[in-house]
Amino acid sequence: VEAEKRLGEELELIDRLGLAGYFLTVWDIVEYARKNGIPAQGRGSAASSIVTYLLGITRVDPVRHKLFAGRFLNDEMSAIPDIDIDIASDREDQREKLIQYIYRKYGADHAAMVCNVITYRARNAARDVGKAMGFPPHLVDRVARSLETRSAAKIDRDLSKYREFEQHVGSKSWQEFLGLCRDISEFPRHLGIHVGGMLISTTPLTDIVPVERATMAGRVVCQWDKDDVGDAGLIKIDLLGLRMLSLIEEAVRLVRQNGNGDFDLEGIPLDDREVFDMLCSGDTMGVFQVESRAQQATLPRSRPVCFEDLVAEVAIIRPGPIQGNAVHPYLKRRQGKEEVTYLHPSLEPVLEETLGVIIYQEQVIQTAIAIAGFSAGEADSLRRAMSRKRSAEAMARLEQRFLEGAAKNGVDRQTAALAFEKIAGFAQFGFCKSHAAALAETTYRSAWLKVHYPAEYYCALLNCQPMGFYSPEVIVNYARRSGVEILPVDINLSRARCTLEEGRIRLGFRYVKEVGEKAWAKIEEGRRRGPFTSLKDFCRRTGLDRKATENLTMIGAFDFLGRPRRRLLWELGLLSYFSPDMLELSFPEYQIPLPEMGLDELIAADYRVQELSTSHHPMELFRESASRKGTITSSKVSSVESGARVRIAGCVVCRQAPMTANGCVFLTIEDEHGLANIILRPKIYERYRRVARTEPIVLVEGTLQKKEGVVNIIADRLAPLERDSRKQPASPPPSPRSRNFA
C-alpha cells in the first residue's frame, strides 16, 4: 500500500514538473550500459525514488529502507533533480564508451561536459610563481612538497617551520615570491573537466552556454561549472567512474571461472554474520567506503549488526556529521553509555533511527520542517545552500527565516538556535541517507566477497589499482598474512593482469616497470609458440627492449630456469638482439664466478622494479637494528597493556592530516607482521614534522592506547630508522610508497 501511494505521488510530481523526458533519458543511458556489459548503477538522492528503482536506475528498495523522497522530488523544486550514475571505470575505459554513446545519440551540439574552474592553491601557485621567477627546479620542488596548507595566501606560514628555507627569507626575490603567491590565491588558473557532469539539451548548447572543444578528441566542454549549470536549470547527468564496480565485476568473474559458474551476487543475503563480524573487528582493508583509518577506528565501537547500521556507518565519518557533533553521541548511544534524547519532541520520528543525532541530509530537511515549519521546497533550499561554495552566506540568510518559523511553531529560541547550529554543521559535507544506502550496498558486496572469496577479491583489488587508502605493496602483504599466497611474476605463467592459480595469486606484468601494453603484446605473441626455454629464446622471440628484459630478470621472472639472477643479468649483457628470421650463432659461455644476490639486493630490486615484493618485507633488513633499540613488532602490540610505553618501527604506508582532527596527524606504519596506528598530536607533529612527512621508515616511541577495541600509539618521539653501519646493503634499501591524504 505504501509503495503504491508513493509511486502515485512521484508519478504525479514528475508529470506536473515535466520531468518524464529526463527520467527516460537517464534510463536510456543505464539501459545502454546494461546491454553492453558496462556495470552502472544510480546513487545519490535518486535512490530514494520508487520510479528510479522500478526503472532499474537504482538498486536500493526505497520502501524497505525507509528512504525519504522529499530530498529528491518535492512540490517546490527550482532545479532538475540529481541522478548520479556510477560506472565501472577500470577495464577498456567503460565510462568513456558511455560518454561517447551520449555524444553520438544527441550530437556535439546538444551534449557537453561540465567544467571545473581550477583556482590557485598553495602547491600549484608555488610551482608556477617559482618557475616564472626562475627559481632552481629543485628548490621549487622542495617548496611545493613541504606545503601542507591548501591556501596560497599561507605559504609563508608553512615554510617558516623549515630550517632549510631560512637562508632565503631575507632575500628580496623570496619576499616577492611569497607576495605573488598571496596575490594569486584563489585566482582562476585554468578550466578542467568535471569528474562526471554532462549536459544534455534539446536546444543547441551554443545558444545557451559558452562551449569549447576539449583537448581529448570527441569531447565538448561547457565553460560553466556545476553550480552555474544548476542555477540556469539545465539538465546535468553525473557519470562517475567507480573502480569498485570494476573490482566487484572482476571478482565475480573470477569466482565463476574457478568452479562456481552459476554464482550470482544478486542473491547474497544482507545479514551474513561473518560479514558483520569482520566489519565489527575493523578488519576492512580493501572494503569499499569503510577502509579508512577513521572507519576502522569507528566500526569496533558502533558494531553494525544489520544493513541499516552499515548505512549509518557509511554516512557518519563525513565532515558534516563530525562538524555537527554527531559522531561521539551516536557511538556512545550505540554502546548504551549515553541516554537517547531529542532536542525537541517533534524530532523523535525524524531522528529515532539514528538515536537522536543528525547523520543524513534528509534529516536536515525533516528537522527544518518539524522545528521551523519549512515547506519541503524551503527545506531543500536550505539543504542546497549547504552544498554550495557560498554556503556560509546562504545559510546566514536562511537562519532568520528558520528562527521565525520555529517561534511560530512554539519552539523556544534557544532550542531553535541549537537546532540550526546542528544543521549548520552539515555545511561542510554530509550524505543523504539514500546516497549512503546505495554506497552501503556496494560496501556490503565488497565485504561479502572479501570474506567468502578472498583470493578472487584480492586478485581483483590488485588489478583495479590505484584505488582506496593503501598501495599495492600493503595489499600484497595483507593478503599474504591472510593466508592468500602471492606468486611472483613468471615469464611463462604471468599475464598482463594478476591471475589465479589454484587459489594463489600470480602477479601480473602490469606491476613491472618498463613492461607496458606493447611489451605485454610482444610477450603474448612470443608465447604462442610454446613456453620460453631460455633467456636467449625469450629475447629472440619477443624482441623486447633490454631495459624491460633486465627488469623482468631482476625480479625473478626467469627463476624457473634454475639459474641465479646475477648470472642471467650477465648473460643478458652478452646477448645481441636479432630478428627471429636471422641465422642463430653460438657463442662460448664465459664461466665467470658471480656471487648470489643477497637479501638486501633482492628486496631492493623488487621495490625498484615493481614497488613491492611477493616474498619479503623491507623491515626484514631493519629488524636487527630495530630490535637492538628495544622495539616490539606489530604482532606483539595486542599483548601489551594499555598505558604502557612502547617502541615500534615500520614503513610509513599512509599519512593523514584531516581538517576535522584539530591539528592531529595520523600515520599507519607496517612491519613484517602487520600494521600499527600512530597518532601525532599537534605539538609532537610540529617537533618531528620533517620525519613524519618525508622519512619512509620510522622508529616511534609513545604510549599504547587501547580503547573500545581500537589500538593506537600516542607518539611522543619520532626518528628515522637506520640499519647498523656495519651491515650496510650493497644496494640502497627500498623506500616503500605511502598514500598521503589531507
PDB file of C-alpha atoms in Angstrom, residues 250-389:
ATOM      1  CA  GLU A 250      36.107  -8.908 -11.920  1.00  0.00           C
ATOM      2  CA  ALA A 251      35.899 -10.757  -8.595  1.00  0.00           C
ATOM      3  CA  VAL A 252      32.571 -12.296  -9.633  1.00  0.00           C
ATOM      4  CA  ARG A 253      34.062 -13.324 -12.973  1.00  0.00           C
ATOM      5  CA  LEU A 254      36.995 -14.991 -11.186  1.00  0.00           C
ATOM      6  CA  VAL A 255      34.631 -16.834  -8.845  1.00  0.00           C
ATOM      7  CA  ARG A 256      32.749 -18.188 -11.850  1.00  0.00           C
ATOM      8  CA  GLN A 257      35.962 -19.184 -13.610  1.00  0.00           C
ATOM      9  CA  ASN A 258      37.170 -21.063 -10.547  1.00  0.00           C
ATOM     10  CA  GLY A 259      34.428 -23.610 -10.209  1.00  0.00           C
ATOM     11  CA  ASN A 260      31.298 -21.670  -9.293  1.00  0.00           C
ATOM     12  CA  GLY A 261      29.899 -20.964 -12.740  1.00  0.00           C
ATOM     13  CA  ASP A 262      26.369 -20.182 -11.515  1.00  0.00           C
ATOM     14  CA  PHE A 263      27.455 -17.657  -8.884  1.00  0.00           C
ATOM     15  CA  ASP A 264      25.152 -14.610  -8.730  1.00  0.00           C
ATOM     16  CA  LEU A 265      25.968 -11.737  -6.422  1.00  0.00           C
ATOM     17  CA  GLU A 266      22.369 -10.514  -6.600  1.00  0.00           C
ATOM     18  CA  GLY A 267      21.266 -13.441  -4.459  1.00  0.00           C
ATOM     19  CA  ILE A 268      23.557 -12.980  -1.466  1.00  0.00           C
ATOM     20  CA  PRO A 269      21.847 -12.381   1.908  1.00  0.00           C
ATOM     21  CA  LEU A 270      22.189  -8.940   3.519  1.00  0.00           C
ATOM     22  CA  ASP A 271      22.517 -10.413   7.019  1.00  0.00           C
ATOM     23  CA  ASP A 272      25.618 -12.596   6.746  1.00  0.00           C
ATOM     24  CA  ARG A 273      27.032 -12.967  10.268  1.00  0.00           C
ATOM     25  CA  GLU A 274      30.610 -13.446   9.093  1.00  0.00           C
ATOM     26  CA  VAL A 275      30.483 -10.209   7.132  1.00  0.00           C
ATOM     27  CA  PHE A 276      29.283  -8.190  10.108  1.00  0.00           C
ATOM     28  CA  ASP A 277      31.817  -9.878  12.414  1.00  0.00           C
ATOM     29  CA  MET A 278      34.590  -8.735  10.069  1.00  0.00           C
ATOM     30  CA  LEU A 279      33.159  -5.215   9.951  1.00  0.00           C
ATOM     31  CA  CYS A 280      32.856  -5.032  13.739  1.00  0.00           C
ATOM     32  CA  SER A 281      36.506  -6.025  14.102  1.00  0.00           C
ATOM     33  CA  GLY A 282      37.598  -3.142  11.856  1.00  0.00           C
ATOM     34  CA  ASP A 283      39.390  -5.597   9.549  1.00  0.00           C
ATOM     35  CA  THR A 284      38.295  -3.706   6.452  1.00  0.00           C
ATOM     36  CA  MET A 285      41.335  -3.157   4.263  1.00  0.00           C
ATOM     37  CA  GLY A 286      40.152  -3.100   0.663  1.00  0.00           C
ATOM     38  CA  VAL A 287      36.455  -2.841   1.583  1.00  0.00           C
ATOM     39  CA  PHE A 288      34.589  -0.037  -0.162  1.00  0.00           C
ATOM     40  CA  GLN A 289      33.928   3.122   1.910  1.00  0.00           C
ATOM     41  CA  VAL A 290      34.997   1.665   5.288  1.00  0.00           C
ATOM     42  CA  GLU A 291      38.742   1.015   4.930  1.00  0.00           C
ATOM     43  CA  SER A 292      39.893   4.454   6.088  1.00  0.00           C
ATOM     44  CA  ARG A 293      41.678   4.878   9.388  1.00  0.00           C
ATOM     45  CA  ALA A 294      38.668   6.719  10.850  1.00  0.00           C
ATOM     46  CA  GLN A 295      36.240   3.997   9.755  1.00  0.00           C
ATOM     47  CA  GLN A 296      38.451   1.233  11.133  1.00  0.00           C
ATOM     48  CA  ALA A 297      38.515   3.074  14.466  1.00  0.00           C
ATOM     49  CA  THR A 298      34.748   3.620  14.480  1.00  0.00           C
ATOM     50  CA  LEU A 299      33.493   0.170  13.456  1.00  0.00           C
ATOM     51  CA  PRO A 300      34.538  -1.673  16.680  1.00  0.00           C
ATOM     52  CA  ARG A 301      32.631   0.999  18.624  1.00  0.00           C
ATOM     53  CA  SER A 302      29.490   1.211  16.502  1.00  0.00           C
ATOM     54  CA  ARG A 303      29.387  -2.570  15.909  1.00  0.00           C
ATOM     55  CA  PRO A 304      26.962  -2.741  12.959  1.00  0.00           C
ATOM     56  CA  VAL A 305      24.755  -5.842  13.033  1.00  0.00           C
ATOM     57  CA  CYS A 306      22.413  -5.153  10.114  1.00  0.00           C
ATOM     58  CA  PHE A 307      22.307  -3.313   6.810  1.00  0.00           C
ATOM     59  CA  GLU A 308      20.681  -0.200   8.329  1.00  0.00           C
ATOM     60  CA  ASP A 309      23.602   0.067  10.761  1.00  0.00           C
ATOM     61  CA  LEU A 310      26.008  -0.139   7.842  1.00  0.00           C
ATOM     62  CA  VAL A 311      24.190   2.701   6.071  1.00  0.00           C
ATOM     63  CA  ALA A 312      24.723   4.897   9.140  1.00  0.00           C
ATOM     64  CA  GLU A 313      28.376   3.847   9.339  1.00  0.00           C
ATOM     65  CA  VAL A 314      28.989   4.876   5.728  1.00  0.00           C
ATOM     66  CA  ALA A 315      27.401   8.274   6.365  1.00  0.00           C
ATOM     67  CA  ILE A 316      28.786   9.206   9.753  1.00  0.00           C
ATOM     68  CA  ILE A 317      32.505   9.586   9.009  1.00  0.00           C
ATOM     69  CA  ARG A 318      31.996  12.728   6.932  1.00  0.00           C
ATOM     70  CA  PRO A 319      32.830  16.350   7.674  1.00  0.00           C
ATOM     71  CA  GLY A 320      29.124  17.179   8.087  1.00  0.00           C
ATOM     72  CA  PRO A 321      28.336  14.822  10.994  1.00  0.00           C
ATOM     73  CA  ILE A 322      31.776  15.485  12.515  1.00  0.00           C
ATOM     74  CA  GLN A 323      31.307  19.274  12.466  1.00  0.00           C
ATOM     75  CA  GLY A 324      27.732  18.808  13.628  1.00  0.00           C
ATOM     76  CA  ASN A 325      28.992  16.909  16.703  1.00  0.00           C
ATOM     77  CA  ALA A 326      27.048  13.787  15.794  1.00  0.00           C
ATOM     78  CA  VAL A 327      29.769  11.121  15.865  1.00  0.00           C
ATOM     79  CA  HIS A 328      30.573  10.769  19.572  1.00  0.00           C
ATOM     80  CA  PRO A 329      26.948  10.997  20.797  1.00  0.00           C
ATOM     81  CA  TYR A 330      25.885   8.400  18.239  1.00  0.00           C
ATOM     82  CA  LEU A 331      28.664   5.986  19.239  1.00  0.00           C
ATOM     83  CA  LYS A 332      28.015   6.425  22.970  1.00  0.00           C
ATOM     84  CA  ARG A 333      24.317   5.813  22.453  1.00  0.00           C
ATOM     85  CA  ARG A 334      25.058   2.727  20.340  1.00  0.00           C
ATOM     86  CA  GLN A 335      27.125   1.400  23.246  1.00  0.00           C
ATOM     87  CA  GLY A 336      24.488   2.250  25.841  1.00  0.00           C
ATOM     88  CA  LYS A 337      26.771   4.748  27.566  1.00  0.00           C
ATOM     89  CA  GLU A 338      24.509   7.709  26.927  1.00  0.00           C
ATOM     90  CA  GLU A 339      20.746   8.081  27.061  1.00  0.00           C
ATOM     91  CA  VAL A 340      18.929   8.690  23.781  1.00  0.00           C
ATOM     92  CA  THR A 341      17.438  12.181  23.902  1.00  0.00           C
ATOM     93  CA  TYR A 342      15.870  14.536  21.402  1.00  0.00           C
ATOM     94  CA  LEU A 343      16.363  18.283  21.145  1.00  0.00           C
ATOM     95  CA  HIS A 344      12.593  18.672  20.764  1.00  0.00           C
ATOM     96  CA  PRO A 345       9.753  16.128  20.959  1.00  0.00           C
ATOM     97  CA  SER A 346       8.842  16.805  17.314  1.00  0.00           C
ATOM     98  CA  LEU A 347      12.215  15.409  16.242  1.00  0.00           C
ATOM     99  CA  GLU A 348      11.717  11.906  17.662  1.00  0.00           C
ATOM    100  CA  PRO A 349      10.105  10.490  14.481  1.00  0.00           C
ATOM    101  CA  VAL A 350      12.847  12.153  12.411  1.00  0.00           C
ATOM    102  CA  LEU A 351      15.868  11.044  14.452  1.00  0.00           C
ATOM    103  CA  GLU A 352      14.727   7.818  16.109  1.00  0.00           C
ATOM    104  CA  GLU A 353      16.685   5.554  13.732  1.00  0.00           C
ATOM    105  CA  THR A 354      19.925   7.486  14.391  1.00  0.00           C
ATOM    106  CA  LEU A 355      19.449   7.672  18.173  1.00  0.00           C
ATOM    107  CA  GLY A 356      18.614  11.362  18.319  1.00  0.00           C
ATOM    108  CA  VAL A 357      21.504  12.754  16.266  1.00  0.00           C
ATOM    109  CA  ILE A 358      21.546  14.149  12.724  1.00  0.00           C
ATOM    110  CA  ILE A 359      23.503  11.953  10.300  1.00  0.00           C
ATOM    111  CA  TYR A 360      21.698  12.311   6.964  1.00  0.00           C
ATOM    112  CA  GLN A 361      20.792  15.265   4.765  1.00  0.00           C
ATOM    113  CA  GLU A 362      17.166  14.097   4.715  1.00  0.00           C
ATOM    114  CA  GLN A 363      17.125  14.615   8.472  1.00  0.00           C
ATOM    115  CA  VAL A 364      18.244  18.211   7.940  1.00  0.00           C
ATOM    116  CA  ILE A 365      15.227  18.731   5.682  1.00  0.00           C
ATOM    117  CA  GLN A 366      12.872  16.946   8.075  1.00  0.00           C
ATOM    118  CA  THR A 367      14.258  18.894  11.049  1.00  0.00           C
ATOM    119  CA  ALA A 368      13.620  22.189   9.259  1.00  0.00           C
ATOM    120  CA  ILE A 369      10.064  21.056   8.526  1.00  0.00           C
ATOM    121  CA  ALA A 370       9.408  19.841  12.096  1.00  0.00           C
ATOM    122  CA  ILE A 371      11.044  22.722  14.003  1.00  0.00           C
ATOM    123  CA  ALA A 372      10.593  25.749  11.745  1.00  0.00           C
ATOM    124  CA  GLY A 373       7.570  24.775   9.683  1.00  0.00           C
ATOM    125  CA  PHE A 374       9.517  24.927   6.417  1.00  0.00           C
ATOM    126  CA  SER A 375       7.836  23.541   3.354  1.00  0.00           C
ATOM    127  CA  ALA A 376       9.641  20.683   1.618  1.00  0.00           C
ATOM    128  CA  GLY A 377      10.870  23.128  -1.026  1.00  0.00           C
ATOM    129  CA  GLU A 378      12.185  25.645   1.530  1.00  0.00           C
ATOM    130  CA  ALA A 379      13.883  22.882   3.479  1.00  0.00           C
ATOM    131  CA  ASP A 380      15.528  21.615   0.307  1.00  0.00           C
ATOM    132  CA  SER A 381      16.734  25.162  -0.426  1.00  0.00           C
ATOM    133  CA  LEU A 382      18.413  25.051   2.981  1.00  0.00           C
ATOM    134  CA  ARG A 383      19.973  21.705   2.078  1.00  0.00           C
ATOM    135  CA  ARG A 384      21.227  23.000  -1.280  1.00  0.00           C
ATOM    136  CA  ALA A 385      22.686  26.090   0.397  1.00  0.00           C
ATOM    137  CA  MET A 386      24.858  23.786   2.459  1.00  0.00           C
ATOM    138  CA  SER A 387      26.400  22.165  -0.598  1.00  0.00           C
ATOM    139  CA  ARG A 388      27.459  25.384  -2.296  1.00  0.00           C
ATOM    140  CA  LYS A 389      30.794  27.200  -2.082  1.00  0.00           C
TER     141      LYS A 389
END
